[in-house]
């Protein structure tokens, strides 16, 4: 059996407030990296849900998030005529479009993001208690 | 030259039955991890095709997959007026929307997925013989 | 502090010519791998922007790229009525749909892609000077 020493999987708890919502989790990912003492390599951000996802997008103007969420809501209507009895198939589709997993570079102890990039937890069927797993 | 010892790339063969179809490959990924004896780290699932992808979504109610596939079919119509002579541009678009590659965490020998998460091979231009590559 | 020796983050500069455009960067990624002397493992391709992304798709018929770009343009209209004053919310949505980050397998010194797969930088708000970061 192979053991890659030092691999850490950190679980972060999140509370969402709306049905559709983006939460900036950049700081939490950076904290997890600092606590694990990672100098360089890859950082994996995984969302263990099927009606939520994770993405990277602009961290400056909050209107960007509003625009994305509003557009996705009209592109994938909740009442489209889905079979799934829970009534949240729109959220399952959005989750797969965003993706549940993100791999980001780390260099000299720093999470390497572009100047305007932030990491967003994408809630599509809240409000709920959620988790984000960060592997460093 | 650097050699990360123990890196294994396993090729799995898949046979799809329909033009648009999701196949649960969670068990195959877990088997590849067990055979490689991976204790912790990242597991990469790569689909080497351009009209198929890979995603994570609900593993409980099969209606979710039907809803996603039916919705994608109406969102991206096959006869939209595409230039590509093979007539499968809709499948190329769907493939890029899902993604061809997925990185997932492994901890204590276990593929770390959420309670309702399964890994799905996404066929968009079947039926065909396909492959999934799993790097551990 | 943990140090994974040999991790290299290479920055590649790109100049796009249109508002919406795909650029094949497969060769650049292969060159970065060769220069770093990577034998096996994962290769991370990260786009540090929020109105551009990265995807894998067909490398043979250029009509596929035209079809995808034209379809995305009509699916996500620039003048939809977005709030964001920069007028490029459509590009932010497309960026999250494609994703900013891609992890690919490397084996015996070769980037492992399928026969028809190429790596594409996805410009959605050009023309601009852009970067791609490659971690090996």
mmCIF file of C-alpha atoms in Angstrom:
data_model
loop_
_atom_site.group_PDB
_atom_site.id
_atom_site.type_symbol
_atom_site.label_atom_id
_atom_site.label_comp_id
_atom_site.label_asym_id
_atom_site.label_seq_id
_atom_site.Cartn_x
_atom_site.Cartn_y
_atom_site.Cartn_z
ATOM 1 C CA UNK A 1 0.000 0.000 0.000
ATOM 2 C CA UNK A 2 1.238 3.442 -0.871
ATOM 3 C CA UNK A 3 0.948 6.299 1.566
ATOM 4 C CA UNK A 4 1.424 9.865 0.432
ATOM 5 C CA UNK A 5 2.340 11.385 3.773
ATOM 6 C CA UNK A 6 0.919 14.703 4.738
ATOM 7 C CA UNK A 7 -2.267 14.527 2.694
ATOM 8 C CA UNK A 8 -4.925 16.357 4.666
ATOM 9 C CA UNK A 9 -8.662 16.367 4.006
ATOM 10 C CA UNK A 10 -10.313 19.254 5.829
ATOM 11 C CA UNK A 11 -14.082 19.523 6.171
ATOM 12 C CA UNK A 12 -15.625 22.992 6.341
ATOM 13 C CA UNK A 13 -19.236 23.549 7.346
ATOM 14 C CA UNK A 14 -21.314 26.139 5.502
ATOM 15 C CA UNK A 15 -24.816 27.481 6.101
ATOM 16 C CA UNK A 16 -26.572 28.845 3.010
ATOM 17 C CA UNK A 17 -29.455 31.311 3.280
ATOM 18 C CA UNK A 18 -31.229 31.191 -0.080
ATOM 19 C CA UNK A 19 -32.297 28.619 -2.687
ATOM 20 C CA UNK A 20 -29.700 29.919 -5.181
ATOM 21 C CA UNK A 21 -26.618 31.599 -3.750
ATOM 22 C CA UNK A 22 -22.867 31.880 -4.230
ATOM 23 C CA UNK A 23 -20.654 32.015 -1.126
ATOM 24 C CA UNK A 24 -17.054 33.186 -1.326
ATOM 25 C CA UNK A 25 -14.946 30.444 0.310
ATOM 26 C CA UNK A 26 -11.514 31.688 -0.840
ATOM 27 C CA UNK A 27 -10.467 32.619 2.698
ATOM 28 C CA UNK A 28 -11.421 29.194 4.087
ATOM 29 C CA UNK A 29 -9.368 27.440 1.391
ATOM 30 C CA UNK A 30 -6.376 29.663 2.120
ATOM 31 C CA UNK A 31 -6.686 28.952 5.837
ATOM 32 C CA UNK A 32 -6.777 25.197 5.197
ATOM 33 C CA UNK A 33 -3.595 25.495 3.100
ATOM 34 C CA UNK A 34 -1.828 27.519 5.802
ATOM 35 C CA UNK A 35 -2.825 25.061 8.553
ATOM 36 C CA UNK A 36 -1.580 22.116 6.491
ATOM 37 C CA UNK A 37 1.695 23.939 5.813
ATOM 38 C CA UNK A 38 1.518 23.276 2.096
ATOM 39 C CA UNK A 39 4.318 24.978 0.142
ATOM 40 C CA UNK A 40 3.542 23.916 -3.379
ATOM 41 C CA UNK A 41 1.387 21.467 -5.294
ATOM 42 C CA UNK A 42 -2.293 21.137 -5.982
ATOM 43 C CA UNK A 43 -5.242 21.990 -3.787
ATOM 44 C CA UNK A 44 -8.470 20.077 -4.340
ATOM 45 C CA UNK A 45 -11.784 21.674 -3.387
ATOM 46 C CA UNK A 46 -14.640 19.148 -3.385
ATOM 47 C CA UNK A 47 -18.329 19.747 -2.742
ATOM 48 C CA UNK A 48 -19.908 16.453 -1.535
ATOM 49 C CA UNK A 49 -23.437 17.358 -2.659
ATOM 50 C CA UNK A 50 -25.486 16.865 -5.828
ATOM 51 C CA UNK A 51 -27.494 20.100 -5.830
ATOM 52 C CA UNK A 52 -24.526 22.395 -5.181
ATOM 53 C CA UNK A 53 -21.203 22.991 -6.914
ATOM 54 C CA UNK A 54 -18.017 25.016 -6.845
ATOM 55 C CA UNK A 55 -16.679 27.563 -9.316
ATOM 56 C CA UNK A 56 -14.169 30.368 -9.714
ATOM 57 C CA UNK A 57 -15.394 33.771 -10.798
ATOM 58 C CA UNK A 58 -15.092 37.520 -10.199
ATOM 59 C CA UNK A 59 -14.547 38.626 -6.604
ATOM 60 C CA UNK A 60 -15.069 42.377 -7.150
ATOM 61 C CA UNK A 61 -18.599 43.328 -8.263
ATOM 62 C CA UNK A 62 -21.369 41.313 -6.500
ATOM 63 C CA UNK A 63 -23.599 42.039 -9.526
ATOM 64 C CA UNK A 64 -21.694 39.339 -11.434
ATOM 65 C CA UNK A 65 -22.941 36.636 -9.052
ATOM 66 C CA UNK A 66 -26.489 38.039 -9.210
ATOM 67 C CA UNK A 67 -26.352 38.016 -13.021
ATOM 68 C CA UNK A 68 -25.089 34.430 -13.193
ATOM 69 C CA UNK A 69 -27.659 33.118 -10.711
ATOM 70 C CA UNK A 70 -30.571 34.980 -12.318
ATOM 71 C CA UNK A 71 -29.531 33.828 -15.780
ATOM 72 C CA UNK A 72 -29.194 30.180 -14.700
ATOM 73 C CA UNK A 73 -32.654 30.392 -13.085
ATOM 74 C CA UNK A 74 -34.287 31.427 -16.367
ATOM 75 C CA UNK A 75 -32.143 29.070 -18.486
ATOM 76 C CA UNK A 76 -33.083 26.063 -16.322
ATOM 77 C CA UNK A 77 -36.606 26.670 -14.952
ATOM 78 C CA UNK A 78 -37.577 24.802 -11.782
ATOM 79 C CA UNK A 79 -41.025 23.939 -13.177
ATOM 80 C CA UNK A 80 -39.823 22.666 -16.577
ATOM 81 C CA UNK A 81 -41.720 19.383 -16.270
ATOM 82 C CA UNK A 82 -39.093 17.205 -14.624
ATOM 83 C CA UNK A 83 -39.814 13.637 -13.456
ATOM 84 C CA UNK A 84 -37.810 13.653 -10.210
ATOM 85 C CA UNK A 85 -40.371 13.950 -7.381
ATOM 86 C CA UNK A 86 -38.192 16.093 -5.119
ATOM 87 C CA UNK A 87 -38.750 19.016 -7.515
ATOM 88 C CA UNK A 88 -35.089 20.022 -7.593
ATOM 89 C CA UNK A 89 -33.886 18.623 -10.919
ATOM 90 C CA UNK A 90 -32.971 22.172 -11.973
ATOM 91 C CA UNK A 91 -30.472 22.209 -9.091
ATOM 92 C CA UNK A 92 -29.000 18.844 -10.143
ATOM 93 C CA UNK A 93 -28.446 20.203 -13.678
ATOM 94 C CA UNK A 94 -26.823 23.409 -12.409
ATOM 95 C CA UNK A 95 -24.588 21.364 -10.107
ATOM 96 C CA UNK A 96 -23.229 19.341 -13.025
ATOM 97 C CA UNK A 97 -22.764 22.489 -15.146
ATOM 98 C CA UNK A 98 -20.627 24.144 -12.461
ATOM 99 C CA UNK A 99 -18.921 20.932 -11.322
ATOM 100 C CA UNK A 100 -18.391 19.537 -7.819
ATOM 101 C CA UNK A 101 -14.625 19.590 -7.838
ATOM 102 C CA UNK A 102 -11.878 22.109 -8.490
ATOM 103 C CA UNK A 103 -8.092 21.706 -8.567
ATOM 104 C CA UNK A 104 -6.007 24.828 -8.000
ATOM 105 C CA UNK A 105 -2.252 25.489 -7.964
ATOM 106 C CA UNK A 106 -0.302 26.359 -4.822
ATOM 107 C CA UNK A 107 3.132 27.993 -5.021
ATOM 108 C CA UNK A 108 5.423 29.155 -2.224
ATOM 109 C CA UNK A 109 2.662 28.615 0.277
ATOM 110 C CA UNK A 110 0.153 30.723 -1.639
ATOM 111 C CA UNK A 111 -3.062 29.700 -3.377
ATOM 112 C CA UNK A 112 -2.448 30.869 -6.932
ATOM 113 C CA UNK A 113 -5.524 32.677 -8.193
ATOM 114 C CA UNK A 114 -5.784 35.460 -10.745
ATOM 115 C CA UNK A 115 -6.243 39.043 -9.533
ATOM 116 C CA UNK A 116 -10.046 38.976 -9.881
ATOM 117 C CA UNK A 117 -10.628 35.303 -9.052
ATOM 118 C CA UNK A 118 -12.491 34.087 -5.994
ATOM 119 C CA UNK A 119 -13.673 30.560 -5.166
ATOM 120 C CA UNK A 120 -17.442 30.254 -4.819
ATOM 121 C CA UNK A 121 -19.571 27.573 -3.232
ATOM 122 C CA UNK A 122 -22.645 27.405 -5.504
ATOM 123 C CA UNK A 123 -25.867 26.637 -3.668
ATOM 124 C CA UNK A 124 -28.747 25.698 -5.970
ATOM 125 C CA UNK A 125 -31.225 24.071 -3.551
ATOM 126 C CA UNK A 126 -30.836 25.872 -0.241
ATOM 127 C CA UNK A 127 -31.071 27.056 2.353
ATOM 128 C CA UNK A 128 -29.151 24.120 3.831
ATOM 129 C CA UNK A 129 -26.263 22.999 5.991
ATOM 130 C CA UNK A 130 -23.475 22.154 3.527
ATOM 131 C CA UNK A 131 -19.857 20.997 3.524
ATOM 132 C CA UNK A 132 -16.760 21.720 1.492
ATOM 133 C CA UNK A 133 -13.824 19.315 1.564
ATOM 134 C CA UNK A 134 -10.353 20.694 0.984
ATOM 135 C CA UNK A 135 -7.500 18.312 0.231
ATOM 136 C CA UNK A 136 -3.981 19.700 0.399
ATOM 137 C CA UNK B 1 13.685 13.542 -14.920
ATOM 138 C CA UNK B 2 11.259 13.198 -12.061
ATOM 139 C CA UNK B 3 9.408 9.990 -11.424
ATOM 140 C CA UNK B 4 6.478 9.876 -9.067
ATOM 141 C CA UNK B 5 6.600 6.177 -8.282
ATOM 142 C CA UNK B 6 3.428 4.235 -8.128
ATOM 143 C CA UNK B 7 1.398 6.375 -10.493
ATOM 144 C CA UNK B 8 -0.977 4.073 -12.291
ATOM 145 C CA UNK B 9 -3.118 4.831 -15.311
ATOM 146 C CA UNK B 10 -5.861 2.273 -15.675
ATOM 147 C CA UNK B 11 -7.988 2.028 -18.809
ATOM 148 C CA UNK B 12 -11.558 0.826 -18.474
ATOM 149 C CA UNK B 13 -13.670 -0.139 -21.471
ATOM 150 C CA UNK B 14 -17.311 0.858 -21.607
ATOM 151 C CA UNK B 15 -20.109 0.035 -24.037
ATOM 152 C CA UNK B 16 -22.929 2.565 -24.241
ATOM 153 C CA UNK B 17 -26.394 1.669 -25.544
ATOM 154 C CA UNK B 18 -28.049 4.965 -26.423
ATOM 155 C CA UNK B 19 -27.169 8.291 -28.053
ATOM 156 C CA UNK B 20 -27.485 10.127 -24.707
ATOM 157 C CA UNK B 21 -26.866 8.102 -21.563
ATOM 158 C CA UNK B 22 -25.256 8.293 -18.153
ATOM 159 C CA UNK B 23 -23.425 5.218 -16.836
ATOM 160 C CA UNK B 24 -22.528 4.888 -13.158
ATOM 161 C CA UNK B 25 -18.768 4.112 -13.022
ATOM 162 C CA UNK B 26 -18.275 4.643 -9.276
ATOM 163 C CA UNK B 27 -17.582 0.952 -8.651
ATOM 164 C CA UNK B 28 -14.947 0.780 -11.421
ATOM 165 C CA UNK B 29 -13.130 3.806 -9.984
ATOM 166 C CA UNK B 30 -13.174 2.280 -6.494
ATOM 167 C CA UNK B 31 -11.827 -0.999 -7.865
ATOM 168 C CA UNK B 32 -8.975 0.820 -9.641
ATOM 169 C CA UNK B 33 -8.073 2.558 -6.369
ATOM 170 C CA UNK B 34 -8.128 -0.712 -4.432
ATOM 171 C CA UNK B 35 -5.959 -2.491 -7.026
ATOM 172 C CA UNK B 36 -3.408 0.334 -6.986
ATOM 173 C CA UNK B 37 -3.382 0.269 -3.186
ATOM 174 C CA UNK B 38 -3.843 4.011 -2.892
ATOM 175 C CA UNK B 39 -4.222 5.169 0.706
ATOM 176 C CA UNK B 40 -4.665 8.897 0.236
ATOM 177 C CA UNK B 41 -4.277 11.567 -2.407
ATOM 178 C CA UNK B 42 -6.128 12.498 -5.539
ATOM 179 C CA UNK B 43 -7.824 10.274 -8.084
ATOM 180 C CA UNK B 44 -8.109 11.557 -11.630
ATOM 181 C CA UNK B 45 -10.911 10.294 -13.877
ATOM 182 C CA UNK B 46 -10.347 11.213 -17.520
ATOM 183 C CA UNK B 47 -12.624 10.584 -20.497
ATOM 184 C CA UNK B 48 -10.477 10.543 -23.690
ATOM 185 C CA UNK B 49 -13.355 11.486 -26.003
ATOM 186 C CA UNK B 50 -14.818 14.739 -27.336
ATOM 187 C CA UNK B 51 -18.505 13.789 -27.483
ATOM 188 C CA UNK B 52 -18.651 12.320 -23.982
ATOM 189 C CA UNK B 53 -17.810 13.608 -20.515
ATOM 190 C CA UNK B 54 -17.771 12.762 -16.834
ATOM 191 C CA UNK B 55 -19.751 14.226 -13.955
ATOM 192 C CA UNK B 56 -20.814 13.592 -10.372
ATOM 193 C CA UNK B 57 -24.502 13.588 -9.536
ATOM 194 C CA UNK B 58 -27.255 11.793 -7.583
ATOM 195 C CA UNK B 59 -26.966 8.010 -7.295
ATOM 196 C CA UNK B 60 -30.412 7.345 -5.810
ATOM 197 C CA UNK B 61 -33.319 8.241 -8.137
ATOM 198 C CA UNK B 62 -32.692 7.340 -11.820
ATOM 199 C CA UNK B 63 -35.206 10.071 -12.744
ATOM 200 C CA UNK B 64 -32.507 12.669 -12.053
ATOM 201 C CA UNK B 65 -30.381 11.322 -14.908
ATOM 202 C CA UNK B 66 -33.406 11.174 -17.207
ATOM 203 C CA UNK B 67 -34.269 14.782 -16.332
ATOM 204 C CA UNK B 68 -30.739 16.040 -16.956
ATOM 205 C CA UNK B 69 -30.396 14.232 -20.295
ATOM 206 C CA UNK B 70 -33.847 15.295 -21.529
ATOM 207 C CA UNK B 71 -33.233 18.893 -20.498
ATOM 208 C CA UNK B 72 -29.826 19.022 -22.202
ATOM 209 C CA UNK B 73 -31.407 17.582 -25.370
ATOM 210 C CA UNK B 74 -33.931 20.438 -25.588
ATOM 211 C CA UNK B 75 -31.415 23.105 -24.460
ATOM 212 C CA UNK B 76 -28.932 22.061 -27.169
ATOM 213 C CA UNK B 77 -30.940 20.736 -30.156
ATOM 214 C CA UNK B 78 -29.125 18.366 -32.506
ATOM 215 C CA UNK B 79 -30.592 20.134 -35.577
ATOM 216 C CA UNK B 80 -29.769 23.706 -34.501
ATOM 217 C CA UNK B 81 -28.030 24.565 -37.767
ATOM 218 C CA UNK B 82 -24.464 23.555 -36.938
ATOM 219 C CA UNK B 83 -21.650 23.631 -39.531
ATOM 220 C CA UNK B 84 -19.811 20.454 -38.480
ATOM 221 C CA UNK B 85 -20.669 17.797 -41.064
ATOM 222 C CA UNK B 86 -20.695 14.855 -38.645
ATOM 223 C CA UNK B 87 -23.955 16.209 -37.224
ATOM 224 C CA UNK B 88 -22.881 15.805 -33.589
ATOM 225 C CA UNK B 89 -21.946 19.353 -32.584
ATOM 226 C CA UNK B 90 -24.598 19.189 -29.860
ATOM 227 C CA UNK B 91 -22.615 16.327 -28.317
ATOM 228 C CA UNK B 92 -19.361 18.346 -28.476
ATOM 229 C CA UNK B 93 -21.055 21.223 -26.630
ATOM 230 C CA UNK B 94 -22.499 18.925 -23.958
ATOM 231 C CA UNK B 95 -19.081 17.300 -23.513
ATOM 232 C CA UNK B 96 -17.453 20.663 -22.755
ATOM 233 C CA UNK B 97 -20.297 21.636 -20.403
ATOM 234 C CA UNK B 98 -19.848 18.456 -18.324
ATOM 235 C CA UNK B 99 -16.048 18.333 -18.661
ATOM 236 C CA UNK B 100 -13.762 15.449 -19.622
ATOM 237 C CA UNK B 101 -11.827 15.273 -16.390
ATOM 238 C CA UNK B 102 -12.592 14.983 -12.679
ATOM 239 C CA UNK B 103 -10.303 15.026 -9.663
ATOM 240 C CA UNK B 104 -11.592 13.393 -6.474
ATOM 241 C CA UNK B 105 -10.150 12.981 -2.983
ATOM 242 C CA UNK B 106 -9.029 9.650 -1.537
ATOM 243 C CA UNK B 107 -8.601 9.155 2.211
ATOM 244 C CA UNK B 108 -7.632 6.033 4.165
ATOM 245 C CA UNK B 109 -8.045 3.976 1.022
ATOM 246 C CA UNK B 110 -11.547 5.231 0.339
ATOM 247 C CA UNK B 111 -12.837 7.337 -2.549
ATOM 248 C CA UNK B 112 -14.365 10.290 -0.736
ATOM 249 C CA UNK B 113 -17.766 11.037 -2.219
ATOM 250 C CA UNK B 114 -20.807 12.566 -0.581
ATOM 251 C CA UNK B 115 -23.677 10.291 0.544
ATOM 252 C CA UNK B 116 -25.697 10.816 -2.658
ATOM 253 C CA UNK B 117 -22.815 11.219 -5.101
ATOM 254 C CA UNK B 118 -22.050 8.802 -7.918
ATOM 255 C CA UNK B 119 -19.573 9.196 -10.785
ATOM 256 C CA UNK B 120 -21.228 9.136 -14.197
ATOM 257 C CA UNK B 121 -19.770 8.596 -17.646
ATOM 258 C CA UNK B 122 -21.815 10.930 -19.873
ATOM 259 C CA UNK B 123 -22.425 9.567 -23.358
ATOM 260 C CA UNK B 124 -23.757 12.172 -25.783
ATOM 261 C CA UNK B 125 -23.132 10.518 -29.164
ATOM 262 C CA UNK B 126 -23.586 6.800 -28.649
ATOM 263 C CA UNK B 127 -24.000 3.961 -28.815
ATOM 264 C CA UNK B 128 -20.221 3.412 -28.921
ATOM 265 C CA UNK B 129 -17.258 1.621 -27.441
ATOM 266 C CA UNK B 130 -15.714 4.102 -24.979
ATOM 267 C CA UNK B 131 -12.865 4.315 -22.478
ATOM 268 C CA UNK B 132 -12.343 5.872 -19.072
ATOM 269 C CA UNK B 133 -8.841 6.440 -17.760
ATOM 270 C CA UNK B 134 -8.281 6.406 -14.025
ATOM 271 C CA UNK B 135 -5.045 7.726 -12.607
ATOM 272 C CA UNK B 136 -4.289 6.995 -8.984
ATOM 273 C CA UNK C 1 6.141 22.977 6.236
ATOM 274 C CA UNK C 2 5.931 20.418 3.462
ATOM 275 C CA UNK C 3 7.737 20.937 0.207
ATOM 276 C CA UNK C 4 6.892 18.849 -2.827
ATOM 277 C CA UNK C 5 10.143 19.275 -4.705
ATOM 278 C CA UNK C 6 10.063 19.777 -8.389
ATOM 279 C CA UNK C 7 6.645 21.400 -8.617
ATOM 280 C CA UNK C 8 6.824 23.919 -11.413
ATOM 281 C CA UNK C 9 4.318 26.630 -12.237
ATOM 282 C CA UNK C 10 4.881 27.899 -15.743
ATOM 283 C CA UNK C 11 3.168 31.029 -17.024
ATOM 284 C CA UNK C 12 2.354 31.251 -20.724
ATOM 285 C CA UNK C 13 1.284 34.496 -22.370
ATOM 286 C CA UNK C 14 -1.485 34.469 -24.955
ATOM 287 C CA UNK C 15 -2.882 37.168 -27.223
ATOM 288 C CA UNK C 16 -6.487 36.660 -28.343
ATOM 289 C CA UNK C 17 -7.886 38.321 -31.467
ATOM 290 C CA UNK C 18 -11.670 38.178 -31.080
ATOM 291 C CA UNK C 19 -14.316 38.612 -28.400
ATOM 292 C CA UNK C 20 -15.141 34.872 -28.461
ATOM 293 C CA UNK C 21 -12.373 32.521 -29.547
ATOM 294 C CA UNK C 22 -10.825 29.139 -28.797
ATOM 295 C CA UNK C 23 -7.025 28.803 -28.993
ATOM 296 C CA UNK C 24 -5.364 25.392 -29.148
ATOM 297 C CA UNK C 25 -2.729 25.352 -26.360
ATOM 298 C CA UNK C 26 -1.969 21.614 -26.440
ATOM 299 C CA UNK C 27 1.565 22.179 -27.776
ATOM 300 C CA UNK C 28 2.378 24.723 -25.048
ATOM 301 C CA UNK C 29 1.234 22.326 -22.329
ATOM 302 C CA UNK C 30 3.337 19.523 -23.831
ATOM 303 C CA UNK C 31 6.371 21.806 -23.987
ATOM 304 C CA UNK C 32 5.939 22.780 -20.320
ATOM 305 C CA UNK C 33 5.815 19.092 -19.375
ATOM 306 C CA UNK C 34 8.939 18.306 -21.396
ATOM 307 C CA UNK C 35 10.864 21.240 -19.880
ATOM 308 C CA UNK C 36 9.899 20.177 -16.358
ATOM 309 C CA UNK C 37 10.927 16.596 -17.140
ATOM 310 C CA UNK C 38 7.713 15.147 -15.767
ATOM 311 C CA UNK C 39 7.476 11.383 -16.255
ATOM 312 C CA UNK C 40 4.100 10.652 -14.743
ATOM 313 C CA UNK C 41 1.459 12.251 -12.583
ATOM 314 C CA UNK C 42 -1.035 15.030 -13.075
ATOM 315 C CA UNK C 43 -0.753 18.218 -15.080
ATOM 316 C CA UNK C 44 -2.828 21.184 -13.966
ATOM 317 C CA UNK C 45 -3.833 23.827 -16.509
ATOM 318 C CA UNK C 46 -5.210 26.963 -14.834
ATOM 319 C CA UNK C 47 -6.635 30.081 -16.481
ATOM 320 C CA UNK C 48 -6.294 33.005 -14.018
ATOM 321 C CA UNK C 49 -9.150 35.026 -15.529
ATOM 322 C CA UNK C 50 -12.896 35.310 -14.909
ATOM 323 C CA UNK C 51 -14.098 35.906 -18.480
ATOM 324 C CA UNK C 52 -12.086 33.078 -20.041
ATOM 325 C CA UNK C 53 -11.834 29.358 -19.409
ATOM 326 C CA UNK C 54 -10.203 26.134 -20.538
ATOM 327 C CA UNK C 55 -11.708 23.025 -22.095
ATOM 328 C CA UNK C 56 -10.846 19.885 -24.050
ATOM 329 C CA UNK C 57 -12.574 19.267 -27.356
ATOM 330 C CA UNK C 58 -12.060 18.111 -30.958
ATOM 331 C CA UNK C 59 -8.773 19.040 -32.598
ATOM 332 C CA UNK C 60 -9.665 18.001 -36.160
ATOM 333 C CA UNK C 61 -12.498 20.022 -37.730
ATOM 334 C CA UNK C 62 -12.371 23.784 -36.889
ATOM 335 C CA UNK C 63 -16.148 23.883 -37.496
ATOM 336 C CA UNK C 64 -16.661 22.286 -34.089
ATOM 337 C CA UNK C 65 -15.172 25.327 -32.351
ATOM 338 C CA UNK C 66 -17.229 27.679 -34.515
ATOM 339 C CA UNK C 67 -20.393 25.732 -33.678
ATOM 340 C CA UNK C 68 -19.712 25.765 -29.937
ATOM 341 C CA UNK C 69 -18.892 29.487 -29.854
ATOM 342 C CA UNK C 70 -21.887 30.478 -32.002
ATOM 343 C CA UNK C 71 -24.226 28.319 -29.959
ATOM 344 C CA UNK C 72 -22.970 29.727 -26.643
ATOM 345 C CA UNK C 73 -23.428 33.260 -28.035
ATOM 346 C CA UNK C 74 -27.111 32.666 -28.745
ATOM 347 C CA UNK C 75 -27.682 30.651 -25.551
ATOM 348 C CA UNK C 76 -26.222 33.420 -23.396
ATOM 349 C CA UNK C 77 -26.933 36.775 -25.137
ATOM 350 C CA UNK C 78 -24.650 39.663 -24.245
ATOM 351 C CA UNK C 79 -27.614 42.087 -24.001
ATOM 352 C CA UNK C 80 -29.828 39.883 -21.798
ATOM 353 C CA UNK C 81 -30.418 42.639 -19.242
ATOM 354 C CA UNK C 82 -27.543 41.997 -16.867
ATOM 355 C CA UNK C 83 -26.785 44.304 -13.901
ATOM 356 C CA UNK C 84 -22.967 44.231 -14.089
ATOM 357 C CA UNK C 85 -21.913 47.598 -15.582
ATOM 358 C CA UNK C 86 -18.940 46.241 -17.530
ATOM 359 C CA UNK C 87 -21.383 44.580 -19.939
ATOM 360 C CA UNK C 88 -19.572 41.241 -19.970
ATOM 361 C CA UNK C 89 -21.704 39.107 -17.657
ATOM 362 C CA UNK C 90 -22.279 36.704 -20.557
ATOM 363 C CA UNK C 91 -18.521 36.066 -20.571
ATOM 364 C CA UNK C 92 -18.501 35.434 -16.802
ATOM 365 C CA UNK C 93 -21.274 32.834 -17.216
ATOM 366 C CA UNK C 94 -19.486 31.107 -20.103
ATOM 367 C CA UNK C 95 -16.257 31.061 -18.075
ATOM 368 C CA UNK C 96 -17.945 29.180 -15.217
ATOM 369 C CA UNK C 97 -19.635 26.779 -17.652
ATOM 370 C CA UNK C 98 -16.283 25.814 -19.232
ATOM 371 C CA UNK C 99 -14.291 26.020 -15.988
ATOM 372 C CA UNK C 100 -10.969 27.743 -15.254
ATOM 373 C CA UNK C 101 -9.003 24.644 -14.364
ATOM 374 C CA UNK C 102 -8.230 21.271 -15.904
ATOM 375 C CA UNK C 103 -6.305 18.291 -14.549
ATOM 376 C CA UNK C 104 -4.864 15.860 -17.086
ATOM 377 C CA UNK C 105 -2.905 12.620 -16.786
ATOM 378 C CA UNK C 106 0.775 12.285 -17.744
ATOM 379 C CA UNK C 107 2.336 8.876 -18.381
ATOM 380 C CA UNK C 108 5.883 7.980 -19.487
ATOM 381 C CA UNK C 109 6.550 11.647 -20.162
ATOM 382 C CA UNK C 110 3.506 12.051 -22.405
ATOM 383 C CA UNK C 111 0.410 14.150 -21.893
ATOM 384 C CA UNK C 112 -2.357 11.553 -22.132
ATOM 385 C CA UNK C 113 -5.104 12.862 -24.363
ATOM 386 C CA UNK C 114 -7.538 10.962 -26.542
ATOM 387 C CA UNK C 115 -6.926 10.747 -30.289
ATOM 388 C CA UNK C 116 -9.210 13.691 -31.112
ATOM 389 C CA UNK C 117 -8.643 15.741 -27.959
ATOM 390 C CA UNK C 118 -6.978 19.143 -27.911
ATOM 391 C CA UNK C 119 -6.724 21.645 -25.033
ATOM 392 C CA UNK C 120 -8.411 24.954 -25.771
ATOM 393 C CA UNK C 121 -8.054 28.333 -24.098
ATOM 394 C CA UNK C 122 -11.593 29.766 -24.236
ATOM 395 C CA UNK C 123 -11.688 33.546 -24.709
ATOM 396 C CA UNK C 124 -15.114 35.055 -24.073
ATOM 397 C CA UNK C 125 -14.297 38.767 -23.646
ATOM 398 C CA UNK C 126 -11.360 39.496 -25.951
ATOM 399 C CA UNK C 127 -9.326 40.558 -27.649
ATOM 400 C CA UNK C 128 -6.942 40.682 -24.669
ATOM 401 C CA UNK C 129 -3.549 39.720 -23.326
ATOM 402 C CA UNK C 130 -4.132 36.543 -21.319
ATOM 403 C CA UNK C 131 -2.182 33.971 -19.310
ATOM 404 C CA UNK C 132 -2.313 30.236 -18.808
ATOM 405 C CA UNK C 133 -0.597 28.656 -15.822
ATOM 406 C CA UNK C 134 0.672 25.107 -16.119
ATOM 407 C CA UNK C 135 1.641 23.178 -13.014
ATOM 408 C CA UNK C 136 3.555 19.956 -13.466
#
